[in-house]
Short mmCIF file of C-alpha atoms in Angstrom, two decimals:
data_model
loop_
_atom_site.label_atom_id
_atom_site.label_comp_id
_atom_site.label_asym_id
_atom_site.label_seq_id
_atom_site.Cartn_x
_atom_site.Cartn_y
_atom_site.Cartn_z
CA MET U 14 21.90 -11.88 18.47
CA ALA U 15 20.49 -8.35 17.91
CA ALA U 16 17.19 -7.02 19.18
CA ALA U 17 14.50 -5.19 17.20
CA ARG U 18 14.81 -1.23 18.57
CA THR U 19 12.18 1.18 19.20
CA VAL U 20 13.29 4.64 18.10
CA LEU U 21 11.65 8.08 18.18
CA ALA U 22 12.70 10.26 15.32
CA GLU U 23 14.18 13.51 16.09
CA SER U 24 13.00 16.91 14.63
CA GLY U 25 14.87 19.35 12.73
CA ALA U 26 16.27 22.82 13.94
CA ASP U 27 13.42 24.05 12.73
CA GLY U 28 11.18 21.87 14.95
CA LEU U 29 9.54 19.57 11.88
CA ARG U 30 9.79 16.20 10.85
CA SER U 31 12.14 15.52 7.97
CA VAL U 32 9.44 15.08 5.23
CA SER U 33 9.67 13.29 1.55
CA ALA U 34 9.85 16.63 -0.99
CA ARG U 35 7.88 14.17 -3.46
CA PRO U 36 4.67 16.03 -4.46
CA ILE U 37 1.55 13.69 -2.99
CA GLY U 38 0.42 13.27 -6.97
CA ASP U 39 3.72 11.05 -7.55
CA HIS U 40 2.02 8.29 -5.54
CA ALA U 41 0.15 5.35 -7.19
CA LEU U 42 -2.40 3.76 -5.28
CA LEU U 43 -2.44 -0.64 -5.00
CA SER U 44 -5.11 -1.63 -3.07
CA ASP U 45 -6.88 -5.40 -2.21
CA CYS U 46 -10.06 -3.98 -0.87
CA ARG U 47 -8.62 -4.08 2.79
CA SER U 48 -5.70 -1.88 2.31
CA ALA U 49 -3.78 -0.09 0.36
CA ALA U 50 0.30 0.77 -0.77
CA LEU U 51 1.43 3.88 -2.63
CA VAL U 52 3.88 3.66 -4.98
CA THR U 53 6.59 6.37 -6.28
CA SER U 54 7.74 6.84 -10.07
CA GLU U 55 11.08 5.34 -8.54
CA GLY U 56 9.74 2.46 -8.30
CA SER U 57 9.52 2.55 -3.89
CA VAL U 58 6.83 1.44 -2.00
CA ASP U 59 6.70 4.62 0.24
CA TRP U 60 4.00 3.91 2.27
CA LEU U 61 1.90 0.58 3.06
CA CYS U 62 -0.30 -0.63 6.36
CA LEU U 63 -1.37 -4.23 6.33
CA PRO U 64 -3.47 -6.01 7.15
CA ARG U 65 -6.31 -3.08 7.49
CA PHE U 66 -6.21 0.67 5.85
CA ASP U 67 -5.87 1.65 9.42
CA SER U 68 -2.99 -0.62 10.51
CA PRO U 69 0.19 0.85 11.63
CA ALA U 70 2.26 1.68 8.49
CA ILE U 71 4.94 -0.77 7.93
CA PHE U 72 6.80 1.56 5.37
CA ALA U 73 5.97 5.47 5.71
CA ARG U 74 8.71 7.16 3.72
CA LEU U 75 5.93 9.65 2.22
CA LEU U 76 5.85 10.83 5.98
CA ASP U 77 9.33 10.60 7.30
CA GLU U 78 12.48 10.03 5.12
CA ASP U 79 13.50 7.61 8.08
CA ALA U 80 10.22 5.67 8.51
CA GLY U 81 10.40 2.68 5.94
CA HIS U 82 10.45 1.95 2.37
CA TRP U 83 11.14 -0.93 -0.51
CA SER U 84 12.12 0.00 -4.01
CA ILE U 85 13.39 -1.92 -6.88
CA ARG U 86 14.96 0.51 -9.74
CA THR U 87 17.58 0.85 -12.35
CA VAL U 88 21.75 1.06 -11.23
CA GLY U 89 21.67 4.48 -13.13
CA PRO U 90 19.45 7.24 -14.89
CA ALA U 91 16.52 5.64 -16.86
CA ASP U 92 13.57 7.46 -18.54
CA VAL U 93 10.74 6.50 -16.44
CA SER U 94 7.33 5.62 -17.56
CA ARG U 95 3.88 4.18 -15.52
CA SER U 96 0.62 3.14 -16.26
CA TYR U 97 -1.92 1.01 -14.96
CA VAL U 98 -2.49 -2.47 -16.34
CA GLN U 99 -5.62 -1.95 -18.38
CA GLU U 100 -8.87 -2.00 -16.29
CA THR U 101 -7.13 -2.75 -13.00
CA LEU U 102 -4.77 -1.23 -10.58
CA VAL U 103 -1.97 -3.17 -11.10
CA LEU U 104 0.61 -0.95 -11.75
CA GLU U 105 3.28 -1.35 -14.14
CA THR U 106 6.58 1.04 -14.17
CA THR U 107 8.98 1.15 -17.16
CA PHE U 108 12.63 1.81 -16.86
CA ARG U 109 14.29 2.53 -20.56
CA ALA U 110 17.88 2.69 -19.39
CA THR U 111 21.10 2.64 -21.59
CA GLY U 112 21.64 -0.65 -21.83
CA GLY U 113 17.85 -2.07 -21.57
CA THR U 114 14.39 -2.21 -20.20
CA ALA U 115 12.88 -3.43 -16.92
CA VAL U 116 9.14 -3.62 -16.13
CA VAL U 117 8.50 -3.72 -12.39
CA ARG U 118 4.57 -5.07 -11.93
CA ASP U 119 3.19 -4.00 -8.69
CA ALA U 120 -0.20 -5.38 -7.30
CA LEU U 121 -1.58 -6.05 -3.59
CA ALA U 122 -2.66 -9.64 -4.14
CA LEU U 123 -6.00 -10.29 -4.22
CA GLY U 124 -7.95 -13.67 -2.62
CA ARG U 125 -7.37 -16.36 -5.33
CA ARG U 126 -9.92 -16.42 -7.96
CA GLU U 127 -12.24 -13.55 -6.92
CA ARG U 128 -14.18 -12.31 -9.14
CA GLY U 129 -16.40 -8.68 -9.70
CA HIS U 130 -18.35 -7.61 -6.31
CA ALA U 131 -16.28 -10.36 -4.52
CA LEU U 132 -13.19 -8.76 -4.48
CA GLY U 133 -11.48 -8.50 -1.32
CA GLU U 134 -13.18 -10.93 0.39
CA ALA U 135 -10.51 -13.07 1.09
CA SER U 136 -7.06 -10.76 0.11
CA PRO U 137 -4.14 -12.53 1.74
CA GLY U 138 -2.56 -9.28 2.75
CA ILE U 139 0.95 -9.80 0.55
CA LEU U 140 2.50 -6.94 -1.67
CA LEU U 141 3.68 -8.85 -4.99
CA ARG U 142 6.29 -7.17 -6.89
CA GLN U 143 7.34 -8.82 -10.61
CA VAL U 144 10.61 -7.57 -12.63
CA THR U 145 11.08 -8.27 -16.22
CA CYS U 146 13.61 -7.43 -18.32
CA THR U 147 11.91 -6.77 -22.01
CA GLU U 148 14.76 -6.25 -24.09
CA GLY U 149 18.67 -5.90 -23.13
CA GLN U 150 20.56 -6.00 -20.01
CA VAL U 151 19.46 -4.11 -17.24
CA SER U 152 21.05 -3.80 -13.60
CA LEU U 153 19.21 -3.18 -10.96
CA ASP U 154 18.97 -2.11 -7.10
CA ILE U 155 16.84 -3.66 -4.83
CA ALA U 156 16.34 -1.35 -0.94
CA TYR U 157 14.16 -3.09 1.57
CA ALA U 158 13.88 -1.08 4.94
CA PRO U 159 10.55 -2.25 6.99
CA ARG U 160 10.07 0.17 9.62
CA PRO U 161 6.69 -1.06 11.61
CA GLU U 162 4.29 0.90 13.70
CA PHE U 163 5.30 4.31 11.66
CA GLY U 164 8.91 4.24 11.43
CA LEU U 165 9.07 3.53 15.55
CA ILE U 166 10.58 0.03 15.12
CA HIS U 167 14.08 -0.83 13.55
CA PRO U 168 13.23 -4.55 13.24
CA LEU U 169 15.49 -7.32 13.33
CA LEU U 170 15.74 -9.00 10.10
CA SER U 171 17.23 -12.50 9.90
CA PRO U 172 17.67 -14.54 6.34
CA VAL U 173 15.70 -17.48 5.91
CA ARG U 174 15.36 -19.71 3.04
CA GLY U 175 14.28 -17.61 0.20
CA GLY U 176 14.53 -14.64 1.62
CA LEU U 177 14.36 -12.42 4.65
CA ALA U 178 12.52 -12.62 7.86
CA ALA U 179 11.52 -9.12 10.07
CA TYR U 180 11.00 -9.02 13.39
CA GLY U 181 9.77 -6.51 15.89
CA GLY U 182 6.24 -5.56 16.78
CA ALA U 183 3.30 -7.26 16.53
CA HIS U 184 3.78 -8.69 13.45
CA VAL U 185 6.13 -11.00 11.57
CA LEU U 186 7.58 -10.06 7.83
CA ARG U 187 8.49 -12.32 5.38
CA LEU U 188 9.97 -11.07 2.30
CA SER U 189 10.14 -13.62 -0.83
CA SER U 190 13.07 -12.65 -2.85
CA PRO U 191 15.11 -14.94 -5.28
CA VAL U 192 17.93 -12.01 -4.82
CA GLU U 193 20.34 -12.37 -2.62
CA LEU U 194 20.22 -9.66 0.05
CA THR U 195 22.71 -8.22 2.28
CA VAL U 196 21.42 -6.94 5.80
CA SER U 197 22.85 -3.88 7.62
CA GLY U 198 21.47 -3.44 11.14
CA SER U 199 17.62 -3.17 9.50
CA THR U 200 17.56 -2.23 6.13
CA ALA U 201 18.73 -4.83 3.25
CA ASN U 202 20.48 -4.38 0.40
CA GLY U 203 20.97 -6.41 -3.37
CA ARG U 204 21.76 -5.80 -6.35
CA PHE U 205 21.00 -7.89 -9.29
CA ASN U 206 21.20 -8.15 -13.55
CA LEU U 207 18.35 -9.35 -15.94
CA ARG U 208 18.47 -10.11 -19.69
CA ALA U 209 15.87 -10.18 -22.41
CA SER U 210 13.14 -12.04 -20.87
CA ASP U 211 14.37 -12.99 -17.45
CA ARG U 212 11.64 -12.57 -14.91
CA LEU U 213 12.10 -12.63 -10.89
CA GLY U 214 8.93 -12.21 -8.77
CA PHE U 215 8.81 -10.99 -5.17
CA ALA U 216 6.71 -11.03 -2.06
CA LEU U 217 6.08 -9.72 1.18
CA HIS U 218 3.42 -10.69 3.45
CA VAL U 219 2.58 -10.18 7.55
CA GLY U 220 1.70 -12.09 9.95
CA PRO U 221 0.52 -12.28 13.51
CA ALA U 222 4.11 -12.92 15.80
CA TRP U 223 2.17 -15.10 17.82
CA GLY U 224 1.25 -16.70 14.98
CA SER U 225 2.85 -19.08 12.22
CA GLU U 226 5.69 -17.33 9.91
CA PRO U 227 4.35 -16.81 6.20
CA VAL U 228 5.27 -18.84 3.98
CA ARG U 229 8.00 -18.64 1.02
CA TRP U 230 6.60 -17.47 -2.51
CA ARG U 231 8.65 -18.98 -5.71
CA ALA U 232 8.07 -16.70 -9.13
CA GLY U 233 6.07 -18.67 -10.77
CA ARG U 234 3.52 -18.38 -7.15
CA VAL U 235 3.94 -14.57 -7.79
CA ARG U 236 3.11 -14.87 -11.51
CA ARG U 237 -0.09 -16.53 -11.24
CA ARG U 238 -1.13 -14.18 -8.45
CA LEU U 239 -0.49 -11.51 -10.38
CA ASN U 240 -2.76 -12.47 -13.64
CA ASP U 241 -5.39 -13.35 -11.35
CA THR U 242 -5.28 -9.78 -8.88
CA ILE U 243 -5.57 -9.01 -12.86
CA GLU U 244 -8.53 -10.84 -13.58
CA GLY U 245 -10.22 -10.03 -11.17
CA TRP U 246 -9.70 -6.65 -11.39
CA ARG U 247 -11.25 -6.43 -14.65
CA SER U 248 -14.55 -8.61 -14.03
CA TRP U 249 -15.53 -6.16 -11.23
CA SER U 250 -14.43 -3.14 -14.56
CA ARG U 251 -16.40 -5.00 -17.05
CA GLN U 252 -19.37 -5.08 -14.43
CA HIS U 253 -18.86 -1.32 -13.94
CA ARG U 254 -19.10 -0.29 -18.51
CA GLY U 255 -22.19 1.93 -17.59
CA TYR U 256 -21.19 5.54 -18.20
CA VAL U 257 -20.67 6.66 -22.32
CA GLY U 258 -19.59 9.99 -22.41
CA PRO U 259 -16.23 12.28 -22.09
CA TRP U 260 -13.24 11.39 -20.27
CA GLN U 261 -14.56 7.58 -20.41
CA ASP U 262 -11.58 6.16 -19.10
CA GLU U 263 -10.80 8.21 -16.51
CA VAL U 264 -14.83 7.78 -15.12
CA ALA U 265 -14.31 4.29 -15.20
CA HIS U 266 -11.17 4.05 -13.48
CA SER U 267 -12.46 6.50 -10.44
CA GLY U 268 -14.85 3.94 -10.02
CA ARG U 269 -11.67 1.52 -9.38
CA VAL U 270 -10.24 3.93 -7.16
CA LEU U 271 -13.22 4.21 -4.83
CA ARG U 272 -13.49 0.22 -4.99
CA GLY U 273 -10.03 0.17 -3.99
CA LEU U 274 -11.14 2.86 -1.11
CA THR U 275 -13.63 0.13 0.17
CA PHE U 276 -13.07 -2.18 3.04
CA ALA U 277 -14.54 -5.34 1.98
CA PRO U 278 -15.41 -7.16 5.07
CA THR U 279 -17.93 -4.47 5.68
CA GLY U 280 -18.07 -2.15 3.13
CA ALA U 281 -16.74 1.00 4.87
CA ILE U 282 -15.30 3.33 2.50
CA VAL U 283 -11.89 5.26 3.83
CA ALA U 284 -12.06 8.77 2.60
CA ALA U 285 -8.08 8.50 1.88
CA PRO U 286 -5.40 5.55 2.89
CA THR U 287 -3.40 8.09 3.84
CA THR U 288 -2.91 9.85 7.90
CA SER U 289 -1.10 12.71 9.41
CA LEU U 290 -0.41 14.96 6.02
CA PRO U 291 -1.39 18.46 6.10
CA GLU U 292 -3.02 20.39 3.98
CA ARG U 293 -0.41 22.92 4.10
CA PRO U 294 3.07 22.43 5.54
CA GLY U 295 2.97 23.65 9.51
CA GLY U 296 -0.56 23.22 9.12
CA THR U 297 -2.77 21.56 12.20
CA ARG U 298 -5.13 19.99 9.65
CA ASN U 299 -3.42 16.41 9.50
CA TRP U 300 -6.31 14.25 10.16
CA ASP U 301 -6.07 10.58 9.65
CA TYR U 302 -8.24 9.91 7.25
CA ARG U 303 -8.36 5.99 6.83
CA TYR U 304 -11.55 6.24 8.42
CA THR U 305 -15.54 6.08 6.81
CA TRP U 306 -16.78 9.88 7.66
CA VAL U 307 -19.91 9.91 6.52
CA ARG U 308 -19.83 13.10 4.58
CA ASP U 309 -17.09 11.20 2.24
CA ALA U 310 -19.23 7.61 1.98
CA SER U 311 -22.64 8.89 0.80
CA PHE U 312 -20.49 10.75 -1.96
CA THR U 313 -19.06 7.50 -2.92
CA CYS U 314 -22.57 5.64 -2.58
CA SER U 315 -24.30 7.77 -4.97
CA SER U 316 -22.03 7.60 -7.22
CA GLU U 317 -21.09 3.77 -7.01
CA ASP U 318 -22.47 0.74 -5.79
CA ALA U 319 -24.36 1.24 -2.43
CA PRO U 320 -21.89 -1.13 0.16
CA ALA U 321 -23.21 -2.73 2.56
CA PHE U 322 -21.83 -0.83 5.87
CA ARG U 323 -24.56 1.56 6.92
CA PRO U 324 -22.91 4.04 9.62
CA GLY U 325 -26.33 5.29 11.40
CA ARG U 326 -27.70 1.83 11.80
CA ASN U 327 -28.06 0.39 15.39
CA ARG U 328 -25.90 2.86 16.63
CA THR U 329 -27.65 4.65 20.07
CA PRO U 330 -28.70 8.13 19.59
CA ALA U 331 -25.75 9.51 21.40
CA GLU U 332 -23.69 7.94 18.33
CA GLN U 333 -26.11 9.06 15.18
CA GLY U 334 -24.72 12.39 14.92
CA ARG U 335 -20.91 10.49 14.74
CA GLU U 336 -18.78 12.10 11.84
CA ARG U 337 -16.38 9.29 11.02
CA PHE U 338 -16.11 5.68 12.31
CA ARG U 339 -13.38 2.82 11.87
CA LEU U 340 -13.49 0.16 9.14
CA GLN U 341 -15.65 -2.22 11.40
CA GLY U 342 -17.94 0.27 12.58
CA GLU U 343 -15.57 1.29 16.07
CA ARG U 344 -15.64 4.17 17.49
CA PRO U 345 -12.65 6.31 15.97
CA SER U 346 -9.85 7.00 18.82
CA THR U 347 -8.78 11.09 19.39
CA ARG U 348 -5.92 9.91 20.77
CA ALA U 349 -3.08 12.22 19.41
CA GLY U 350 0.14 10.13 18.14
CA LYS U 351 3.94 11.10 19.47
CA VAL U 352 5.74 10.59 16.19
CA LEU U 353 3.94 11.79 12.96
CA GLY U 354 2.85 15.18 12.95
CA VAL U 355 5.20 15.90 9.93
CA ARG U 356 5.83 19.69 9.48
CA CYS U 357 2.66 20.09 11.49
CA GLU U 358 2.54 22.71 14.68
CA ASN U 359 0.51 20.02 16.09
CA GLN U 360 0.33 16.13 16.88
CA ALA U 361 -0.93 13.68 14.20
CA ARG U 362 -4.50 11.92 15.09
CA THR U 363 -3.24 8.14 14.52
CA PRO U 364 -5.83 5.42 15.83
CA CYS U 365 -4.72 3.72 18.87
#
């Protein structure tokens, strides 16, 4: 039987790692108020950390072309548009191909029946993807390439009932897929056809390698949890309609983004859901912003409901002046990672 592999990506001739040229603004944010994913306009999840914002990435193509992704897109060219479902952080991407139209809904699932300020209290750590053909007939390709530990691990993909399991590293990944996938090494691919009103649901969940494997999610369960997640976000949005004025929709959505960057168990606010992106190609300022940076968090607290997390509370005198903390108040590591540092002159700063 094949085994999971640990690999180190090589630098190019210029000493820089291969990195996507896609603008960061092309990525849409998903959140369950514990972790985050980024999805491109072509339907590819290029960044995913589970179960926490600061967990090692499962998909990290944002940083390295070979560091993992999960894409669902039409076969051949299509006109693509996307938006969030109204008053939510659930993403809808619409592919208008020659023969028909497909809509992909993406979300990080909230806990069952979580509403209002309870968002994220019991998020299960599951990425949901639902594909619906709204007219005509559409052929779509799926490519699934998990690369845990920021691309260091090429996992063993094993077919299981209703999908695939990925073994390698500290976690087991379970992809629930109604589409039969062909495995080649640590990558799986498939193609499927949909007619008008056809709908398929996919779910990716993570569990500790020493625990019980995640269970299969069928299409009906994916659909129900997606709808429940939509209602969860809308319930929170209804409680935050105090602002009336210019750019009202944009202000409201900014509030949802700030809520999505809050780690629900402690109220810690991450400065950004990503790490290791330099301010400019070849630059050195490639910090891990998945910490609570005290200055940034204070700005968010002044614009939103003050979270329960207080970085300066119950700290020793030596810690009072610390500029950042991890999500549960732990001290951040200053260890430099050896596998990131894309287009940087120095190594990326990643947590232990």
